[in-house]
Structure formats: structure tokens, C-alpha cells
PDB file of C-alpha atoms in Angstrom:
ATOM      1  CA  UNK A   1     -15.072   4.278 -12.228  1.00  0.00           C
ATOM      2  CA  UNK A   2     -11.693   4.718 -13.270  1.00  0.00           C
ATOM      3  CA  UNK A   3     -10.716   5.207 -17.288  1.00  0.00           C
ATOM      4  CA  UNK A   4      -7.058   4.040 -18.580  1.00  0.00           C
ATOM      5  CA  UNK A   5      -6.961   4.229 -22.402  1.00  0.00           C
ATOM      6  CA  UNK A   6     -10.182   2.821 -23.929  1.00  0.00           C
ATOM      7  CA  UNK A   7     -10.889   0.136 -21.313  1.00  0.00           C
ATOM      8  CA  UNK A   8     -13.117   1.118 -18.790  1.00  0.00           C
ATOM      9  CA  UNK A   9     -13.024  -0.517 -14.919  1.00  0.00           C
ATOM     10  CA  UNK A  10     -14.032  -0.062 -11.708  1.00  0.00           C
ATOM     11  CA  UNK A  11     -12.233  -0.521  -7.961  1.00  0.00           C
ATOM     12  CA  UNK A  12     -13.817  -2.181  -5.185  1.00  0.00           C
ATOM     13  CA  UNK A  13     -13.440  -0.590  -1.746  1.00  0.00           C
ATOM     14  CA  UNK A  14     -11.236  -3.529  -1.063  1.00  0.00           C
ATOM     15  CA  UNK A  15      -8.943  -2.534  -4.074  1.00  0.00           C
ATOM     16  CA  UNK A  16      -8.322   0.741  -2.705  1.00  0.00           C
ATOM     17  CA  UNK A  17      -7.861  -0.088   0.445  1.00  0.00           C
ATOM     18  CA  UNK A  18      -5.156  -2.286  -0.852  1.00  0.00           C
ATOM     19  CA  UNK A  19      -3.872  -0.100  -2.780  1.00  0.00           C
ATOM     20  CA  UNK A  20      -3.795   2.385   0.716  1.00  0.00           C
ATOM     21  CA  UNK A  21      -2.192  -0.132   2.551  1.00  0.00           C
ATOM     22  CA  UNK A  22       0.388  -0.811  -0.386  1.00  0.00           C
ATOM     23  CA  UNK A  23       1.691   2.995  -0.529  1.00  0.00           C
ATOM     24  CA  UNK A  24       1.904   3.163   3.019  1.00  0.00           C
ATOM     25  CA  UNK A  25       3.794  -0.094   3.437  1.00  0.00           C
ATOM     26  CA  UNK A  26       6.020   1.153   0.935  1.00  0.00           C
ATOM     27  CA  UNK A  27       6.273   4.142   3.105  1.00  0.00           C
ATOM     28  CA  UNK A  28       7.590   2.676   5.775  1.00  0.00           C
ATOM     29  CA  UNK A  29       9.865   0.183   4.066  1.00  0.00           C
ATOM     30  CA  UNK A  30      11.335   3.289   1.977  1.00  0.00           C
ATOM     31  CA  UNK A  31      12.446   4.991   5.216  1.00  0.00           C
ATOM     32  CA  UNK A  32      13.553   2.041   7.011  1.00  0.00           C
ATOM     33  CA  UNK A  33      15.872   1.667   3.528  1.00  0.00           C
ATOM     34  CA  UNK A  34      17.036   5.063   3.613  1.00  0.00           C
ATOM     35  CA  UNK A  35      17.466   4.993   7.764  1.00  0.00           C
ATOM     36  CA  UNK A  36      19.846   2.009   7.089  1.00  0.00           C
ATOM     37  CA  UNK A  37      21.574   2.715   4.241  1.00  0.00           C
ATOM     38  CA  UNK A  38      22.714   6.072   5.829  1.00  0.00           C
ATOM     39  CA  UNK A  39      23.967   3.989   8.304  1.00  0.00           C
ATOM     40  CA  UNK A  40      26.257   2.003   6.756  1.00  0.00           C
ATOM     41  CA  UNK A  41      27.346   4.944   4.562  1.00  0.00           C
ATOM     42  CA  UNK A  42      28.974   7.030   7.586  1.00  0.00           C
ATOM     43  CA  UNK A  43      30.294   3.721   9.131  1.00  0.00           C
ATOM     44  CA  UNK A  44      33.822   3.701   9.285  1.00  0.00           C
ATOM     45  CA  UNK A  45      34.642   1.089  11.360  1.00  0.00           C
ATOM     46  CA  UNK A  46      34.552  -3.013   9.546  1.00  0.00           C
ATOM     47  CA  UNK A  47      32.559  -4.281  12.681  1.00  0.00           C
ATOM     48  CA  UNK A  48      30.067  -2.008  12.284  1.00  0.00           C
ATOM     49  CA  UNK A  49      29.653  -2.465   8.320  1.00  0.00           C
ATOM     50  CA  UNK A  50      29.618  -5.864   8.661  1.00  0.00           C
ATOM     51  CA  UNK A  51      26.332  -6.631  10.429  1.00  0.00           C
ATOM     52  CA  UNK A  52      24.955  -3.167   8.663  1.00  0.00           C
ATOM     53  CA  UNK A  53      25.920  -5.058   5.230  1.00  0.00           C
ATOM     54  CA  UNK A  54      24.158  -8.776   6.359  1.00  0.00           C
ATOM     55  CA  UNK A  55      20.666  -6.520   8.305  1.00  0.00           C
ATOM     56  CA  UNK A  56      20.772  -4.365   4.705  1.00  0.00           C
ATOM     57  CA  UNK A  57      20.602  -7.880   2.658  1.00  0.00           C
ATOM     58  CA  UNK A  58      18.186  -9.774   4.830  1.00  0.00           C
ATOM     59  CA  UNK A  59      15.836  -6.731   5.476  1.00  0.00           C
ATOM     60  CA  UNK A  60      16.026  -5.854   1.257  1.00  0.00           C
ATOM     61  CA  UNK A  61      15.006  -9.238   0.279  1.00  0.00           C
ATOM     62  CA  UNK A  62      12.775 -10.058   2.788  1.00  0.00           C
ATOM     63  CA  UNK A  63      11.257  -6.526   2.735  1.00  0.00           C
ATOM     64  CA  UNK A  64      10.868  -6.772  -1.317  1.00  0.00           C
ATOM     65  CA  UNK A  65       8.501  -9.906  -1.242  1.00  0.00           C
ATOM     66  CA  UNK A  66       6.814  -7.786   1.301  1.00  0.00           C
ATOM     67  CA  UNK A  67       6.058  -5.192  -1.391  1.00  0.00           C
ATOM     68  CA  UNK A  68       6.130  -6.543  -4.004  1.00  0.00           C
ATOM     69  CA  UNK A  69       3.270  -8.955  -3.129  1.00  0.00           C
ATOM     70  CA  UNK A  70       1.114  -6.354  -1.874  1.00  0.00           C
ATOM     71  CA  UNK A  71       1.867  -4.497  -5.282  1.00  0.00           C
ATOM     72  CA  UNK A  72       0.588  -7.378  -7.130  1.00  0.00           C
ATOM     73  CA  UNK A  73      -2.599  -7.909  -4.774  1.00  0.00           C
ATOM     74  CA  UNK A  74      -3.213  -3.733  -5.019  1.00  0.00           C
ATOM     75  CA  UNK A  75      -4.012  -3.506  -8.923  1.00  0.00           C
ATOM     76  CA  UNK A  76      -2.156  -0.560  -9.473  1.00  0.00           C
ATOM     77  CA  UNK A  77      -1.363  -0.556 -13.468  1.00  0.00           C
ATOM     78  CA  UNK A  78       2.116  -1.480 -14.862  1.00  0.00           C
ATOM     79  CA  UNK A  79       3.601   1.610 -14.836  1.00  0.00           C
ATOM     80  CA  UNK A  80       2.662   2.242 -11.110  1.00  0.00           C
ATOM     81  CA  UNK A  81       4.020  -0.748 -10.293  1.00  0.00           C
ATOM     82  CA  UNK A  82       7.663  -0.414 -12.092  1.00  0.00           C
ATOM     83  CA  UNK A  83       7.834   3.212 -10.294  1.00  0.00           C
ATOM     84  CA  UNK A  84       7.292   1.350  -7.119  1.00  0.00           C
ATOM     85  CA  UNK A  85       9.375  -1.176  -7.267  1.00  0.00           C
ATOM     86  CA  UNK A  86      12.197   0.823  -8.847  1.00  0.00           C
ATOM     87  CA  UNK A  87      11.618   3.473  -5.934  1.00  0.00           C
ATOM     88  CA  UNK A  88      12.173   0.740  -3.165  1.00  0.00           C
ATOM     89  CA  UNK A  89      15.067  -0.813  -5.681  1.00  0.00           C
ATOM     90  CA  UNK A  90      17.088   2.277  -5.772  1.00  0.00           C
ATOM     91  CA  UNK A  91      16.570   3.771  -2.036  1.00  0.00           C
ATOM     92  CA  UNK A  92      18.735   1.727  -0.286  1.00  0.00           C
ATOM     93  CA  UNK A  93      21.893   2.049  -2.386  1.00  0.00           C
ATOM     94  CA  UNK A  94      21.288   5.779  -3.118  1.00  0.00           C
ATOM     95  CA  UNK A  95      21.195   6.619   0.731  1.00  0.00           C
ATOM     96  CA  UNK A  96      24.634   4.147   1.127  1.00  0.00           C
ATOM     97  CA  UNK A  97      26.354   6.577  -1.152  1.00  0.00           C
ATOM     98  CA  UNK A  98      24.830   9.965   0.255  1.00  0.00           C
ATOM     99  CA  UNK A  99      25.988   8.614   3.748  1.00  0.00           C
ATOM    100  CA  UNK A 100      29.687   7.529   1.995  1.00  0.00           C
ATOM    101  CA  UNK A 101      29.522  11.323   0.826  1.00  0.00           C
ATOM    102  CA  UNK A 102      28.614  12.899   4.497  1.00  0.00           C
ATOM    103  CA  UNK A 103      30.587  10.503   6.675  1.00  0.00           C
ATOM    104  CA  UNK A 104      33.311  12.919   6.551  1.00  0.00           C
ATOM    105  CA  UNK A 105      31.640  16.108   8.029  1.00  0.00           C
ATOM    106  CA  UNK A 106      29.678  13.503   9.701  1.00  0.00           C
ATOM    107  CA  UNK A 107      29.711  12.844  13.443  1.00  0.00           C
ATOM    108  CA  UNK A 108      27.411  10.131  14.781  1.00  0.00           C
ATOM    109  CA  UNK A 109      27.909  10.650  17.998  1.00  0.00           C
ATOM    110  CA  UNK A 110      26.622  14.261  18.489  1.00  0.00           C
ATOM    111  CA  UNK A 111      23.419  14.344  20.332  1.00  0.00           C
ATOM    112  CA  UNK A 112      21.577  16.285  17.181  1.00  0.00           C
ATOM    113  CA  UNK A 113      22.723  12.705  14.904  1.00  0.00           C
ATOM    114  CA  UNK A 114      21.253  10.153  17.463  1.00  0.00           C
ATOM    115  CA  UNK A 115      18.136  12.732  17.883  1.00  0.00           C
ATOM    116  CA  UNK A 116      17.462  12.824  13.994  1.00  0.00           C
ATOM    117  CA  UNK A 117      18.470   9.369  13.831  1.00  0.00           C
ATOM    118  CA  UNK A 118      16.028   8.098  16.722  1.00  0.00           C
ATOM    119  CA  UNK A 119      12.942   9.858  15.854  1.00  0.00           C
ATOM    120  CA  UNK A 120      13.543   8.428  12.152  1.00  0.00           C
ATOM    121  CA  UNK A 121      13.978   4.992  13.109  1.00  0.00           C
ATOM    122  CA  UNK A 122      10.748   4.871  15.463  1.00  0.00           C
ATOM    123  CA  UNK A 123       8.790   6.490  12.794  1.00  0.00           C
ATOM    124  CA  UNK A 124       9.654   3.762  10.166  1.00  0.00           C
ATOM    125  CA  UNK A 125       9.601   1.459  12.856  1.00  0.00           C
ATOM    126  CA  UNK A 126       6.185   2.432  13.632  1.00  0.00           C
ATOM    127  CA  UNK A 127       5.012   2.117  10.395  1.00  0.00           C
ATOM    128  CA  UNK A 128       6.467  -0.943   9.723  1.00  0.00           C
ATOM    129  CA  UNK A 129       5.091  -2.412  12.868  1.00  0.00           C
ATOM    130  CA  UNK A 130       1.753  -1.136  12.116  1.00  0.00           C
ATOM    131  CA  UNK A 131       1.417  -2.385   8.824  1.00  0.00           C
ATOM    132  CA  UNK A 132       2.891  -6.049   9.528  1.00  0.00           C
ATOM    133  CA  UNK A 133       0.396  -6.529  12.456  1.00  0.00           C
ATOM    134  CA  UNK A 134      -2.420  -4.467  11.287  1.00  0.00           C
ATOM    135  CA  UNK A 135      -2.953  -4.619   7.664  1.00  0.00           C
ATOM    136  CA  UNK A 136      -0.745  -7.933   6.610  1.00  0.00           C
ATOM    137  CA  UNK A 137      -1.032 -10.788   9.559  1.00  0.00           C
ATOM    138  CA  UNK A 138      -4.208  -9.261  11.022  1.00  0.00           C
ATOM    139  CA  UNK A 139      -5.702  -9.947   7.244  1.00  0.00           C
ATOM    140  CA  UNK A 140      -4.118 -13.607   6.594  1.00  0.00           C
ATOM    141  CA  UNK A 141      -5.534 -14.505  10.312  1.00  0.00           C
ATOM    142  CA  UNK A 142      -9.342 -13.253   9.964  1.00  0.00           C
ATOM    143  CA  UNK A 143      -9.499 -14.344   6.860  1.00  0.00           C
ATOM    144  CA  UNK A 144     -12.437 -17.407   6.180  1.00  0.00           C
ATOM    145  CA  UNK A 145      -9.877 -19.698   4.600  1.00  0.00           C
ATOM    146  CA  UNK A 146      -7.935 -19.613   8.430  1.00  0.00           C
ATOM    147  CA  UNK A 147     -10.779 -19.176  10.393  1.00  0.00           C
ATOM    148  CA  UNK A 148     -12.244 -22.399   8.888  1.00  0.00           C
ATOM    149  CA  UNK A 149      -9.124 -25.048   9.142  1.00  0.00           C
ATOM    150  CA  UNK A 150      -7.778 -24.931  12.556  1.00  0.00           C
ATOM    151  CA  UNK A 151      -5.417 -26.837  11.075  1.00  0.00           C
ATOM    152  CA  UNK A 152      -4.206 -23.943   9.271  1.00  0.00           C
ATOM    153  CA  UNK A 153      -4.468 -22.054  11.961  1.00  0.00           C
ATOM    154  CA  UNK A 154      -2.144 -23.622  14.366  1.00  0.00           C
ATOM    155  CA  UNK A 155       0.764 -24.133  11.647  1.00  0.00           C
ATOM    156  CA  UNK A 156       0.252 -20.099  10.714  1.00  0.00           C
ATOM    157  CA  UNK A 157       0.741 -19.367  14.372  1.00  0.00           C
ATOM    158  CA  UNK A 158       3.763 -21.560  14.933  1.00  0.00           C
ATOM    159  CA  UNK A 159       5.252 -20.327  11.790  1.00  0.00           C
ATOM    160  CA  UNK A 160       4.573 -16.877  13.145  1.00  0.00           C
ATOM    161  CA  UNK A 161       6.134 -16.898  16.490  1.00  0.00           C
ATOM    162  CA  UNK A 162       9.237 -19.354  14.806  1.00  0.00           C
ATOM    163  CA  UNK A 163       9.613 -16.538  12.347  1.00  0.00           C
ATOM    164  CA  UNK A 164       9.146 -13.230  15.608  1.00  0.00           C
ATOM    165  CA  UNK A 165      12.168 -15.803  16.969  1.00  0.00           C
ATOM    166  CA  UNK A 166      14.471 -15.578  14.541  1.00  0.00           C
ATOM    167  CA  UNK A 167      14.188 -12.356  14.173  1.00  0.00           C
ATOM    168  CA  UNK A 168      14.462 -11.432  17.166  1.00  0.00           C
ATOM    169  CA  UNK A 169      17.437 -13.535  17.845  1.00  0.00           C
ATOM    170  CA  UNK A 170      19.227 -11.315  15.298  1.00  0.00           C
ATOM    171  CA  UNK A 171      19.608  -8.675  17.690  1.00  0.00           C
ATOM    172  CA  UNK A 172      22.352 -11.147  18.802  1.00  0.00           C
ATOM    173  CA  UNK A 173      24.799  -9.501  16.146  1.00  0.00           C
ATOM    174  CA  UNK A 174      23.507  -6.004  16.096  1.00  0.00           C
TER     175      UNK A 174
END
């Protein structure tokens, strides 16, 4: 039983599982922010900012109904939720300007960089990766609203592997 103020409530397992699921997802999604903002901070060259700039944008929005969904769904109280959102909000453009700052002493192409740099984007990768097929598809396909319409089920599916498509033909420009 949890007390805030005067009202008393109490939190399912499901809530804080949710609730779990919603930090670590916002794990992930903070260091995938940070991983690519640095990158387009210590970019010098317009070819490289460029797709940085448009992989930034997509992944930010896309990435924020993510959250920010899962923040709804994991009844954390209002104040929880601004921090959260804020956090994720503010990541992205903070790291931009810390790798602006470094990308003189900066070089990118020392093996120490792409070490750091590798090891950070497979663990947000990871995490990312976990939570999208684990905790977030893996939830919407087993639930009993899918698992009764096959209906459903086939359009979720297409939608799914239309959507793995796209992205994937992204990789076109990066």
C-alpha cells in the first residue's frame, strides 16, 4: 500500500511491473539519445550531420510515443511523470552540445572512440531490442483482445513486419 498525501492506494503486481518496464525502457531510450546526440555533436563533416540530424528526429518522435505511452499505462504520479519526460526531452540536445564542445580534442577515429562508442551502442541497442520484443510487442500479441480476433491478428503482424521494413530500409542512408 502506497500513501501520497491523504489518499491512500494500492499497486497491482501488474502496475509495478509496468512501472519496471517503463524505467528501463526509458533506460535504454536515454542512452540511445545520448549515444546519438554525441554523434552528431563531434560531426564535422555536412554528410554525416545530415542523416545524424533526420535518424535524431525520427528516432525522438517515434521514441517519445514509445515512452510516453508506457508512462501513462505505468501510474507513476504527476511529478514522476514530468521528471521523465523532461529527462528524455532534454538528453538528446544536451549530449549534441557536450559533443559540439569535445569535437575539437575529439578524434573518432582512434580505436579507444569506436571501442567506447561500440560497447555503448550495443548496450542501448540491447536494451532497446529487449524491451520492444519482450515487454511491448510480446504484450500487445498475447494479449486476449489479439488472441481472440484473428482478424486482429493478421493486420498486427503485417503492420509489424511493414513497420521492421521500413526501418530497416533506413539503413539505406546511414
Amino acid at each position: 500500500m502506497i500513501l501520497a498525501g491523504s489518499c491512500k492506494f494500492t499497486l497491482t503486481k501488474k502496475d509495478l511491473l509496468n512501472m519496471t518496464y517503463t524505467q528501463v525502457l526509458e533506460l535504454g531510450i536515454v542512452s540511445h539519445s545520448i549515444i546519438i546526440g554525441l554523434s552528431l555533436g563531434v560531426s564535422q563533416s555536412p554528410c554525416t550531420i545530415r542523416p545524424l540530424l533526420g535518424a535524431l528526429s525520427f528516432h525522438q518522435f517515434f521514441e517519445g510515443f514509445a515512452l510516453g505511452g508506457c508512462i501513462s499505462q505505468a501510474k507513476f504520479g504527476i511529478l514522476r511523470s514530468i521528471l521523465m519526460a523532461g529527462f528524455f526531452a532534454v538528453t538528446a540536445p544536451i549530449s549534441v552540445g557536450i559533443g559540439i564542445g569535445v569535437s575539437s580534442f575529439y578524434d573518432h577515429d582512434s580505436p579507444r572512440a569506436l571501442i567506447v562508442e561500440g560497447i555503448l551502442d550495443s548496450i542501448s541497442a540491447g536494451i532497446l531490442i529487449y524491451m520492444a520484443l519482450v515487454d511491448l510487442i510480446a504484450a500487445e500479441f498475447l494479449s486476449k483482445k489479439m488472441k481472440s480476433n484473428f482478424g486482429n491478428q493478421m493486420v498486427s503482424f503485417i503492420a509489424l513486419f511493414l513497420g521492421a521494413g521500413l526501418m530497416a530500409s533506413l539503413a539505406v542512408w546511414a
